[in-house]
Amino acid sequence: MNKVVDNADNAIHDITDGVILMLGGFGLCGIPENSIAALVKKGVKNLTCISNNAGVDDFGIGLMLQQKQVKKMISSYVGENAEFERQLLSGELEVELIPQGTLATRCMAAGYGMPAIFTPAGAGTEVAAGKEVRNFNGKDYLLEYAFDADFALVKAWKGDPDGNLIFKATARNFNPLMAMAGKITIAEVEELVPKGGLDPNEIHVPGIYVHRIFEGKNYEKRIEQRTVRKKE
Amino acid sequence: MGLTKEQIAQRIAKELKDGYYVNLGIGIPTLVANYIPEGVNVVLQSENGLLGMGPFPIEGHEDADLINAGKQTITTLHGSSFFDSAMSFGMIRAGKVDLTVLGAMEVSEQGDIANWKIPGKMVKGMGGAMDLVASAKNIIVAMMHTNPKGASKLLPECTLPLTGVKCIKKIVTDIAVLDVTPDGFQLLERAPGVSVEEIKEKTSGKLIVEGDIPEMQFN
């Protein structure tokens, strides 16, 4: 068993046109920068991307949108991206907007081997259209299915050759859930430590969920909204 | 004269109780954090995976891996914790978060809320709003009483696509504090210098006025 690959190009070598991808991250925080760059370089097209957001014009999934590689986005919020808006209005891009908790829990269900979940989010709204509604204890819930993604691309802080992952701060977000949900999960990490280099107590995602791992490089870690206060 | 956005936030902050876990939405709700009363300890939840949100970082100490749900750089506090997005919405769904404050475009007298979509305009998405309104046990809406065209945002029925149904309990606007009751909007307080008549005029949903309506207090 060797999960370690040299670089992003090798990690994504079998991602082909038309597949369904999950991409971790919230805004630009904790996104798989190296894997995205490799996908742009490879030029695969007609991708369905499940990701909370769609990046900004010149970073994150925005880079794939620029190259017209994305057929469909499944997200909860897609602001801050003019090219996205242009493709959506021109009909080049399909978008499915779903509540953020539903998005997270549909990933979780896939990783936990459950076909579906019931959630109250969206009950009584247009999100409920066409969905099965069940009433539990006087409250309506929607049946939402687990995602079925071909590949999950995630970014972690530290990982080891067994694929065990540890995330940092709010860069965790959707990454562990997607790591658990992909049929093939590709993890890029800031630091790949030797076997035994991680404390088992501190692991967020056990390696059984991770198929390929590599140490990424040149992380830009762009900040979307830089907010600061003056020293008091 | 109605309240400023800061004053709306200040009035909402009086609803905070010691020990509350609170989720603050983007816009006016975010400002509530600036007016937490002395002696009241609350824990702010950010739905991207943080309990115990601290203030913005000192210049030069920004961390790209540490942001809030508005994608702003923030800090942690002693006692903070991180978790993934499913757990974050799990604690919201399970009713662990005591209070949610969010903005709205419209609220109906039934407590329905619309705040995510305007037909004909680019739709950016609902983010976590639908999950929050569907599950939070206590939701306060912070908004202006009328829209920029002067039309009431407190309506018999929402005209915009809904975010959630029968979920809003309390509304704080620039001119009034109201409870949403089974019988309609119950007027509780008015902004300093604002008459009950003006509030009646600017409320298109059913307004209940019982007895003298006091002015809001800010200290």
mmCIF file of N, CA and C in Angstrom, chain B residues 18-144:
data_model
loop_
_atom_site.group_PDB
_atom_site.id
_atom_site.type_symbol
_atom_site.label_atom_id
_atom_site.label_comp_id
_atom_site.label_asym_id
_atom_site.label_seq_id
_atom_site.Cartn_x
_atom_site.Cartn_y
_atom_site.Cartn_z
ATOM 1 N N ASP B 18 -26.374 35.853 29.945
ATOM 2 C CA ASP B 18 -25.128 35.218 30.332
ATOM 3 C C ASP B 18 -25.172 33.728 29.996
ATOM 4 N N GLY B 19 -24.110 33.256 29.336
ATOM 5 C CA GLY B 19 -24.027 31.829 29.005
ATOM 6 C C GLY B 19 -24.613 31.451 27.664
ATOM 7 N N TYR B 20 -25.174 32.420 26.958
ATOM 8 C CA TYR B 20 -25.760 32.140 25.635
ATOM 9 C C TYR B 20 -24.686 31.752 24.610
ATOM 10 N N TYR B 21 -25.028 30.783 23.768
ATOM 11 C CA TYR B 21 -24.287 30.545 22.528
ATOM 12 C C TYR B 21 -25.053 31.262 21.425
ATOM 13 N N VAL B 22 -24.364 32.116 20.661
ATOM 14 C CA VAL B 22 -25.053 33.025 19.742
ATOM 15 C C VAL B 22 -24.435 32.959 18.345
ATOM 16 N N ASN B 23 -25.289 32.900 17.347
ATOM 17 C CA ASN B 23 -24.816 32.998 15.960
ATOM 18 C C ASN B 23 -25.276 34.332 15.391
ATOM 19 N N LEU B 24 -24.333 35.138 14.941
ATOM 20 C CA LEU B 24 -24.642 36.452 14.376
ATOM 21 C C LEU B 24 -24.446 36.426 12.867
ATOM 22 N N GLY B 25 -25.462 36.806 12.133
ATOM 23 C CA GLY B 25 -25.366 36.852 10.676
ATOM 24 C C GLY B 25 -24.560 38.050 10.198
ATOM 25 N N ILE B 26 -24.502 38.205 8.887
ATOM 26 C CA ILE B 26 -23.714 39.265 8.264
ATOM 27 C C ILE B 26 -24.527 40.556 8.243
ATOM 28 N N GLY B 27 -23.838 41.701 8.393
ATOM 29 C CA GLY B 27 -24.516 43.003 8.355
ATOM 30 C C GLY B 27 -24.747 43.528 9.758
ATOM 31 N N ILE B 28 -25.942 44.087 10.014
ATOM 32 C CA ILE B 28 -26.248 44.630 11.341
ATOM 33 C C ILE B 28 -25.987 43.598 12.450
ATOM 34 N N PRO B 29 -26.369 42.325 12.249
ATOM 35 C CA PRO B 29 -26.148 41.349 13.333
ATOM 36 C C PRO B 29 -24.693 41.271 13.803
ATOM 37 N N THR B 30 -23.745 41.399 12.878
ATOM 38 C CA THR B 30 -22.329 41.344 13.248
ATOM 39 C C THR B 30 -21.989 42.429 14.271
ATOM 40 N N LEU B 31 -22.652 43.581 14.148
ATOM 41 C CA LEU B 31 -22.361 44.717 15.037
ATOM 42 C C LEU B 31 -22.780 44.454 16.471
ATOM 43 N N VAL B 32 -23.687 43.487 16.671
ATOM 44 C CA VAL B 32 -24.161 43.182 18.026
ATOM 45 C C VAL B 32 -22.987 42.833 18.942
ATOM 46 N N ALA B 33 -21.964 42.193 18.364
ATOM 47 C CA ALA B 33 -20.794 41.775 19.158
ATOM 48 C C ALA B 33 -20.099 42.960 19.827
ATOM 49 N N ASN B 34 -20.290 44.163 19.270
ATOM 50 C CA ASN B 34 -19.644 45.350 19.834
ATOM 51 C C ASN B 34 -20.359 45.890 21.072
ATOM 52 N N TYR B 35 -21.557 45.361 21.366
ATOM 53 C CA TYR B 35 -22.369 45.952 22.449
ATOM 54 C C TYR B 35 -22.783 44.950 23.511
ATOM 55 N N ILE B 36 -22.019 43.853 23.634
ATOM 56 C CA ILE B 36 -22.371 42.842 24.635
ATOM 57 C C ILE B 36 -22.279 43.478 26.017
ATOM 58 N N PRO B 37 -23.372 43.442 26.803
ATOM 59 C CA PRO B 37 -23.376 44.140 28.092
ATOM 60 C C PRO B 37 -22.316 43.597 29.044
ATOM 61 N N GLU B 38 -21.841 44.477 29.899
ATOM 62 C CA GLU B 38 -20.837 44.093 30.885
ATOM 63 C C GLU B 38 -21.399 43.009 31.807
ATOM 64 N N GLY B 39 -20.579 42.035 32.116
ATOM 65 C CA GLY B 39 -21.020 40.962 33.018
ATOM 66 C C GLY B 39 -21.777 39.856 32.315
ATOM 67 N N VAL B 40 -22.044 40.047 31.030
ATOM 68 C CA VAL B 40 -22.721 38.998 30.263
ATOM 69 C C VAL B 40 -21.683 38.309 29.389
ATOM 70 N N ASN B 41 -21.500 37.023 29.607
ATOM 71 C CA ASN B 41 -20.556 36.268 28.780
ATOM 72 C C ASN B 41 -21.317 35.436 27.775
ATOM 73 N N VAL B 42 -21.073 35.679 26.505
ATOM 74 C CA VAL B 42 -21.696 34.867 25.467
ATOM 75 C C VAL B 42 -20.589 34.259 24.613
ATOM 76 N N VAL B 43 -20.893 33.141 23.986
ATOM 77 C CA VAL B 43 -19.946 32.477 23.096
ATOM 78 C C VAL B 43 -20.491 32.615 21.684
ATOM 79 N N LEU B 44 -19.703 33.233 20.818
ATOM 80 C CA LEU B 44 -20.156 33.444 19.440
ATOM 81 C C LEU B 44 -19.809 32.231 18.585
ATOM 82 N N GLN B 45 -20.811 31.746 17.851
ATOM 83 C CA GLN B 45 -20.601 30.617 16.948
ATOM 84 C C GLN B 45 -20.488 31.143 15.529
ATOM 85 N N SER B 46 -19.483 30.670 14.810
ATOM 86 C CA SER B 46 -19.369 31.004 13.393
ATOM 87 C C SER B 46 -19.556 29.694 12.637
ATOM 88 N N GLU B 47 -20.518 29.658 11.705
ATOM 89 C CA GLU B 47 -20.959 28.363 11.180
ATOM 90 C C GLU B 47 -19.929 27.686 10.270
ATOM 91 N N ASN B 48 -18.839 28.392 9.947
ATOM 92 C CA ASN B 48 -17.780 27.701 9.205
ATOM 93 C C ASN B 48 -16.902 26.844 10.123
ATOM 94 N N GLY B 49 -17.219 26.819 11.432
ATOM 95 C CA GLY B 49 -16.551 25.840 12.279
ATOM 96 C C GLY B 49 -15.797 26.366 13.474
ATOM 97 N N LEU B 50 -16.387 27.347 14.173
ATOM 98 C CA LEU B 50 -15.711 27.929 15.334
ATOM 99 C C LEU B 50 -16.711 28.314 16.416
ATOM 100 N N LEU B 51 -16.422 27.929 17.629
ATOM 101 C CA LEU B 51 -17.126 28.452 18.808
ATOM 102 C C LEU B 51 -16.114 29.276 19.586
ATOM 103 N N GLY B 52 -16.543 30.460 19.992
ATOM 104 C CA GLY B 52 -15.626 31.326 20.727
ATOM 105 C C GLY B 52 -14.881 32.251 19.785
ATOM 106 N N MET B 53 -15.641 32.942 18.941
ATOM 107 C CA MET B 53 -15.020 33.864 17.979
ATOM 108 C C MET B 53 -14.540 35.113 18.705
ATOM 109 N N GLY B 54 -13.303 35.469 18.464
ATOM 110 C CA GLY B 54 -12.728 36.667 19.061
ATOM 111 C C GLY B 54 -12.770 37.839 18.092
ATOM 112 N N PRO B 55 -12.181 38.984 18.502
ATOM 113 C CA PRO B 55 -12.192 40.175 17.638
ATOM 114 C C PRO B 55 -11.277 40.017 16.419
ATOM 115 N N PHE B 56 -11.316 41.011 15.550
ATOM 116 C CA PHE B 56 -10.395 41.024 14.412
ATOM 117 C C PHE B 56 -8.957 40.991 14.940
ATOM 118 N N PRO B 57 -8.030 40.409 14.180
ATOM 119 C CA PRO B 57 -6.640 40.360 14.643
ATOM 120 C C PRO B 57 -5.980 41.743 14.592
ATOM 121 N N ILE B 58 -4.965 41.895 15.445
ATOM 122 C CA ILE B 58 -4.120 43.085 15.366
ATOM 123 C C ILE B 58 -3.435 43.062 13.995
ATOM 124 N N GLU B 59 -3.336 44.214 13.381
ATOM 125 C CA GLU B 59 -2.714 44.323 12.071
ATOM 126 C C GLU B 59 -1.384 43.563 12.037
ATOM 127 N N GLY B 60 -1.202 42.733 11.019
ATOM 128 C CA GLY B 60 0.022 41.949 10.907
ATOM 129 C C GLY B 60 -0.113 40.545 11.474
ATOM 130 N N HIS B 61 -1.206 40.283 12.203
ATOM 131 C CA HIS B 61 -1.418 38.961 12.793
ATOM 132 C C HIS B 61 -2.553 38.202 12.111
ATOM 133 N N GLU B 62 -2.946 38.604 10.910
ATOM 134 C CA GLU B 62 -4.018 37.906 10.213
ATOM 135 C C GLU B 62 -3.553 36.489 9.862
ATOM 136 N N ASP B 63 -4.478 35.546 9.956
ATOM 137 C CA ASP B 63 -4.198 34.153 9.625
ATOM 138 C C ASP B 63 -5.232 33.711 8.595
ATOM 139 N N ALA B 64 -4.760 33.357 7.398
ATOM 140 C CA ALA B 64 -5.678 32.964 6.321
ATOM 141 C C ALA B 64 -6.501 31.731 6.689
ATOM 142 N N ASP B 65 -6.019 30.948 7.640
ATOM 143 C CA ASP B 65 -6.731 29.736 8.056
ATOM 144 C C ASP B 65 -7.757 30.008 9.146
ATOM 145 N N LEU B 66 -7.881 31.273 9.537
ATOM 146 C CA LEU B 66 -8.787 31.594 10.650
ATOM 147 C C LEU B 66 -9.721 32.731 10.245
ATOM 148 N N ILE B 67 -10.901 32.334 9.766
ATOM 149 C CA ILE B 67 -11.873 33.326 9.281
ATOM 150 C C ILE B 67 -13.248 33.018 9.876
ATOM 151 N N ASN B 68 -14.162 33.988 9.756
ATOM 152 C CA ASN B 68 -15.543 33.742 10.171
ATOM 153 C C ASN B 68 -16.402 33.451 8.929
ATOM 154 N N ALA B 69 -17.696 33.280 9.152
ATOM 155 C CA ALA B 69 -18.576 32.894 8.046
ATOM 156 C C ALA B 69 -18.732 34.013 7.014
ATOM 157 N N GLY B 70 -18.348 35.247 7.396
ATOM 158 C CA GLY B 70 -18.324 36.343 6.436
ATOM 159 C C GLY B 70 -16.985 36.445 5.723
ATOM 160 N N LYS B 71 -16.124 35.442 5.951
ATOM 161 C CA LYS B 71 -14.797 35.328 5.339
ATOM 162 C C LYS B 71 -13.834 36.408 5.796
ATOM 163 N N GLN B 72 -14.151 37.031 6.947
ATOM 164 C CA GLN B 72 -13.261 38.027 7.537
ATOM 165 C C GLN B 72 -12.230 37.336 8.421
ATOM 166 N N THR B 73 -11.021 37.891 8.461
ATOM 167 C CA THR B 73 -10.019 37.359 9.392
ATOM 168 C C THR B 73 -10.448 37.699 10.816
ATOM 169 N N ILE B 74 -10.301 36.732 11.705
ATOM 170 C CA ILE B 74 -10.718 36.903 13.100
ATOM 171 C C ILE B 74 -9.672 36.269 14.014
ATOM 172 N N THR B 75 -10.010 36.142 15.297
ATOM 173 C CA THR B 75 -9.110 35.498 16.252
ATOM 174 C C THR B 75 -9.908 34.507 17.104
ATOM 175 N N THR B 76 -9.183 33.697 17.876
ATOM 176 C CA THR B 76 -9.840 32.827 18.860
ATOM 177 C C THR B 76 -9.705 33.465 20.235
ATOM 178 N N LEU B 77 -10.352 32.875 21.212
ATOM 179 C CA LEU B 77 -10.276 33.313 22.602
ATOM 180 C C LEU B 77 -9.891 32.106 23.439
ATOM 181 N N HIS B 78 -9.568 32.312 24.707
ATOM 182 C CA HIS B 78 -9.402 31.167 25.601
ATOM 183 C C HIS B 78 -10.716 30.409 25.636
ATOM 184 N N GLY B 79 -10.646 29.106 25.407
ATOM 185 C CA GLY B 79 -11.876 28.300 25.426
ATOM 186 C C GLY B 79 -12.503 28.080 24.066
ATOM 187 N N SER B 80 -11.907 28.627 23.010
ATOM 188 C CA SER B 80 -12.451 28.430 21.662
ATOM 189 C C SER B 80 -12.280 26.987 21.201
ATOM 190 N N SER B 81 -13.104 26.583 20.233
ATOM 191 C CA SER B 81 -12.938 25.254 19.636
ATOM 192 C C SER B 81 -13.257 25.309 18.146
ATOM 193 N N PHE B 82 -12.616 24.420 17.398
ATOM 194 C CA PHE B 82 -12.859 24.281 15.954
ATOM 195 C C PHE B 82 -13.541 22.950 15.681
ATOM 196 N N PHE B 83 -14.316 22.909 14.597
ATOM 197 C CA PHE B 83 -15.000 21.663 14.208
ATOM 198 C C PHE B 83 -15.344 21.775 12.731
ATOM 199 N N ASP B 84 -15.822 20.659 12.170
ATOM 200 C CA ASP B 84 -16.147 20.684 10.743
ATOM 201 C C ASP B 84 -17.558 21.230 10.513
ATOM 202 N N SER B 85 -17.908 21.430 9.245
ATOM 203 C CA SER B 85 -19.173 22.073 8.892
ATOM 204 C C SER B 85 -20.386 21.220 9.252
ATOM 205 N N ALA B 86 -20.262 19.894 9.234
ATOM 206 C CA ALA B 86 -21.412 19.059 9.581
ATOM 207 C C ALA B 86 -21.707 19.167 11.074
ATOM 208 N N MET B 87 -20.658 19.176 11.890
ATOM 209 C CA MET B 87 -20.871 19.340 13.331
ATOM 210 C C MET B 87 -21.424 20.728 13.621
ATOM 211 N N SER B 88 -20.933 21.719 12.879
ATOM 212 C CA SER B 88 -21.389 23.084 13.084
ATOM 213 C C SER B 88 -22.901 23.185 12.874
ATOM 214 N N PHE B 89 -23.386 22.625 11.774
ATOM 215 C CA PHE B 89 -24.828 22.667 11.532
ATOM 216 C C PHE B 89 -25.552 21.628 12.375
ATOM 217 N N GLY B 90 -24.827 20.625 12.845
ATOM 218 C CA GLY B 90 -25.412 19.677 13.794
ATOM 219 C C GLY B 90 -25.802 20.373 15.084
ATOM 220 N N MET B 91 -24.908 21.200 15.601
ATOM 221 C CA MET B 91 -25.231 21.877 16.872
ATOM 222 C C MET B 91 -26.330 22.914 16.673
ATOM 223 N N ILE B 92 -26.398 23.483 15.478
ATOM 224 C CA ILE B 92 -27.491 24.419 15.168
ATOM 225 C C ILE B 92 -28.816 23.648 15.096
ATOM 226 N N ARG B 93 -28.798 22.545 14.353
ATOM 227 C CA ARG B 93 -30.021 21.748 14.151
ATOM 228 C C ARG B 93 -30.520 21.166 15.467
ATOM 229 N N ALA B 94 -29.579 20.784 16.324
ATOM 230 C CA ALA B 94 -29.951 20.153 17.590
ATOM 231 C C ALA B 94 -30.395 21.172 18.638
ATOM 232 N N GLY B 95 -30.417 22.442 18.273
ATOM 233 C CA GLY B 95 -30.931 23.456 19.194
ATOM 234 C C GLY B 95 -29.953 23.859 20.284
ATOM 235 N N LYS B 96 -28.680 23.611 20.079
ATOM 236 C CA LYS B 96 -27.683 23.971 21.087
ATOM 237 C C LYS B 96 -27.375 25.468 21.072
ATOM 238 N N VAL B 97 -27.593 26.103 19.928
ATOM 239 C CA VAL B 97 -27.313 27.534 19.820
ATOM 240 C C VAL B 97 -28.542 28.283 20.358
ATOM 241 N N ASP B 98 -28.332 29.150 21.353
ATOM 242 C CA ASP B 98 -29.453 29.766 22.057
ATOM 243 C C ASP B 98 -30.124 30.881 21.280
ATOM 244 N N LEU B 99 -29.343 31.606 20.506
ATOM 245 C CA LEU B 99 -29.910 32.770 19.818
ATOM 246 C C LEU B 99 -29.241 32.966 18.462
ATOM 247 N N THR B 100 -30.054 33.229 17.463
ATOM 248 C CA THR B 100 -29.567 33.551 16.130
ATOM 249 C C THR B 100 -30.075 34.942 15.774
ATOM 250 N N VAL B 101 -29.178 35.795 15.291
ATOM 251 C CA VAL B 101 -29.579 37.129 14.847
ATOM 252 C C VAL B 101 -29.257 37.233 13.375
ATOM 253 N N LEU B 102 -30.245 37.573 12.575
ATOM 254 C CA LEU B 102 -29.956 37.708 11.148
ATOM 255 C C LEU B 102 -30.771 38.822 10.509
ATOM 256 N N GLY B 103 -30.351 39.213 9.337
ATOM 257 C CA GLY B 103 -31.017 40.269 8.586
ATOM 258 C C GLY B 103 -32.136 39.684 7.743
ATOM 259 N N ALA B 104 -33.010 40.540 7.217
ATOM 260 C CA ALA B 104 -34.099 40.045 6.376
ATOM 261 C C ALA B 104 -34.521 41.104 5.371
ATOM 262 N N MET B 105 -35.056 40.640 4.259
ATOM 263 C CA MET B 105 -35.681 41.546 3.291
ATOM 264 C C MET B 105 -37.158 41.722 3.631
ATOM 265 N N GLU B 106 -37.784 40.629 4.094
ATOM 266 C CA GLU B 106 -39.202 40.672 4.478
ATOM 267 C C GLU B 106 -39.453 39.683 5.609
ATOM 268 N N VAL B 107 -40.393 40.049 6.495
ATOM 269 C CA VAL B 107 -40.895 39.109 7.508
ATOM 270 C C VAL B 107 -42.423 39.187 7.464
ATOM 271 N N SER B 108 -43.074 38.033 7.533
ATOM 272 C CA SER B 108 -44.544 38.043 7.529
ATOM 273 C C SER B 108 -45.072 37.983 8.949
ATOM 274 N N GLU B 109 -46.348 38.334 9.098
ATOM 275 C CA GLU B 109 -46.968 38.324 10.434
ATOM 276 C C GLU B 109 -47.070 36.911 10.998
ATOM 277 N N GLN B 110 -46.844 35.888 10.156
ATOM 278 C CA GLN B 110 -46.788 34.501 10.634
ATOM 279 C C GLN B 110 -45.391 34.132 11.131
ATOM 280 N N GLY B 111 -44.412 35.011 10.891
ATOM 281 C CA GLY B 111 -43.035 34.693 11.248
ATOM 282 C C GLY B 111 -42.240 34.067 10.120
ATOM 283 N N ASP B 112 -42.791 34.092 8.909
ATOM 284 C CA ASP B 112 -42.012 33.645 7.746
ATOM 285 C C ASP B 112 -40.948 34.693 7.438
ATOM 286 N N ILE B 113 -39.827 34.246 6.877
ATOM 287 C CA ILE B 113 -38.751 35.182 6.544
ATOM 288 C C ILE B 113 -38.271 34.958 5.109
ATOM 289 N N ALA B 114 -37.982 36.077 4.423
ATOM 290 C CA ALA B 114 -37.377 36.024 3.089
ATOM 291 C C ALA B 114 -36.107 36.856 3.143
ATOM 292 N N ASN B 115 -34.981 36.242 2.851
ATOM 293 C CA ASN B 115 -33.734 37.029 2.886
ATOM 294 C C ASN B 115 -32.648 36.496 1.967
ATOM 295 N N TRP B 116 -33.012 35.719 0.930
ATOM 296 C CA TRP B 116 -31.907 35.148 0.144
ATOM 297 C C TRP B 116 -32.008 35.371 -1.354
ATOM 298 N N LYS B 117 -33.155 35.764 -1.836
ATOM 299 C CA LYS B 117 -33.308 35.743 -3.295
ATOM 300 C C LYS B 117 -34.286 36.820 -3.747
ATOM 301 N N ILE B 118 -33.887 37.561 -4.770
ATOM 302 C CA ILE B 118 -34.790 38.512 -5.411
ATOM 303 C C ILE B 118 -34.943 38.073 -6.861
ATOM 304 N N PRO B 119 -36.137 37.633 -7.261
ATOM 305 C CA PRO B 119 -36.308 37.159 -8.640
ATOM 306 C C PRO B 119 -35.842 38.219 -9.644
ATOM 307 N N GLY B 120 -35.112 37.771 -10.655
ATOM 308 C CA GLY B 120 -34.621 38.687 -11.680
ATOM 309 C C GLY B 120 -33.232 39.211 -11.389
ATOM 310 N N LYS B 121 -32.772 39.027 -10.151
ATOM 311 C CA LYS B 121 -31.398 39.437 -9.820
ATOM 312 C C LYS B 121 -30.523 38.204 -9.672
ATOM 313 N N MET B 122 -29.217 38.399 -9.846
ATOM 314 C CA MET B 122 -28.260 37.307 -9.655
ATOM 315 C C MET B 122 -28.441 36.746 -8.242
ATOM 316 N N VAL B 123 -28.676 35.440 -8.149
ATOM 317 C CA VAL B 123 -28.867 34.798 -6.851
ATOM 318 C C VAL B 123 -27.533 34.221 -6.392
ATOM 319 N N LYS B 124 -27.084 34.680 -5.243
ATOM 320 C CA LYS B 124 -25.775 34.215 -4.763
ATOM 321 C C LYS B 124 -25.875 32.960 -3.914
ATOM 322 N N GLY B 125 -27.046 32.722 -3.372
ATOM 323 C CA GLY B 125 -27.217 31.513 -2.571
ATOM 324 C C GLY B 125 -27.677 31.812 -1.173
ATOM 325 N N MET B 126 -28.145 30.775 -0.500
ATOM 326 C CA MET B 126 -28.692 30.945 0.849
ATOM 327 C C MET B 126 -27.641 30.732 1.919
ATOM 328 N N GLY B 127 -26.455 30.243 1.537
ATOM 329 C CA GLY B 127 -25.454 29.956 2.564
ATOM 330 C C GLY B 127 -26.066 29.116 3.655
ATOM 331 N N GLY B 128 -25.857 29.517 4.908
ATOM 332 C CA GLY B 128 -26.390 28.744 6.030
ATOM 333 C C GLY B 128 -27.727 29.251 6.551
ATOM 334 N N ALA B 129 -28.304 30.252 5.883
ATOM 335 C CA ALA B 129 -29.501 30.904 6.441
ATOM 336 C C ALA B 129 -30.683 29.955 6.590
ATOM 337 N N MET B 130 -30.898 29.087 5.607
ATOM 338 C CA MET B 130 -32.063 28.187 5.695
ATOM 339 C C MET B 130 -31.907 27.191 6.831
ATOM 340 N N ASP B 131 -30.683 26.714 7.048
ATOM 341 C CA ASP B 131 -30.434 25.783 8.147
ATOM 342 C C ASP B 131 -30.675 26.482 9.482
ATOM 343 N N LEU B 132 -30.186 27.724 9.589
ATOM 344 C CA LEU B 132 -30.325 28.459 10.842
ATOM 345 C C LEU B 132 -31.788 28.730 11.162
ATOM 346 N N VAL B 133 -32.543 29.240 10.199
ATOM 347 C CA VAL B 133 -33.928 29.608 10.524
ATOM 348 C C VAL B 133 -34.802 28.375 10.739
ATOM 349 N N ALA B 134 -34.437 27.256 10.128
ATOM 350 C CA ALA B 134 -35.252 26.056 10.285
ATOM 351 C C ALA B 134 -35.068 25.423 11.655
ATOM 352 N N SER B 135 -33.975 25.730 12.328
ATOM 353 C CA SER B 135 -33.656 25.000 13.550
ATOM 354 C C SER B 135 -33.491 25.847 14.799
ATOM 355 N N ALA B 136 -33.076 27.088 14.653
ATOM 356 C CA ALA B 136 -32.792 27.891 15.841
ATOM 357 C C ALA B 136 -34.071 28.068 16.652
ATOM 358 N N LYS B 137 -33.952 27.956 17.984
ATOM 359 C CA LYS B 137 -35.172 28.075 18.785
ATOM 360 C C LYS B 137 -35.537 29.524 19.039
ATOM 361 N N ASN B 138 -34.587 30.410 18.878
ATOM 362 C CA ASN B 138 -34.814 31.814 19.198
ATOM 363 C C ASN B 138 -34.117 32.659 18.134
ATOM 364 N N ILE B 139 -34.902 33.282 17.275
ATOM 365 C CA ILE B 139 -34.326 34.064 16.176
ATOM 366 C C ILE B 139 -34.793 35.509 16.282
ATOM 367 N N ILE B 140 -33.856 36.429 16.256
ATOM 368 C CA ILE B 140 -34.193 37.854 16.185
ATOM 369 C C ILE B 140 -33.777 38.371 14.813
ATOM 370 N N VAL B 141 -34.695 39.054 14.166
ATOM 371 C CA VAL B 141 -34.368 39.698 12.890
ATOM 372 C C VAL B 141 -33.971 41.139 13.152
ATOM 373 N N ALA B 142 -32.849 41.534 12.564
ATOM 374 C CA ALA B 142 -32.375 42.919 12.624
ATOM 375 C C ALA B 142 -32.520 43.501 11.232
ATOM 376 N N MET B 143 -33.351 44.536 11.101
ATOM 377 C CA MET B 143 -33.512 45.113 9.759
ATOM 378 C C MET B 143 -34.123 46.514 9.846
ATOM 379 N N MET B 144 -34.086 47.229 8.730
ATOM 380 C CA MET B 144 -34.794 48.495 8.644
ATOM 381 C C MET B 144 -36.289 48.164 8.495
#
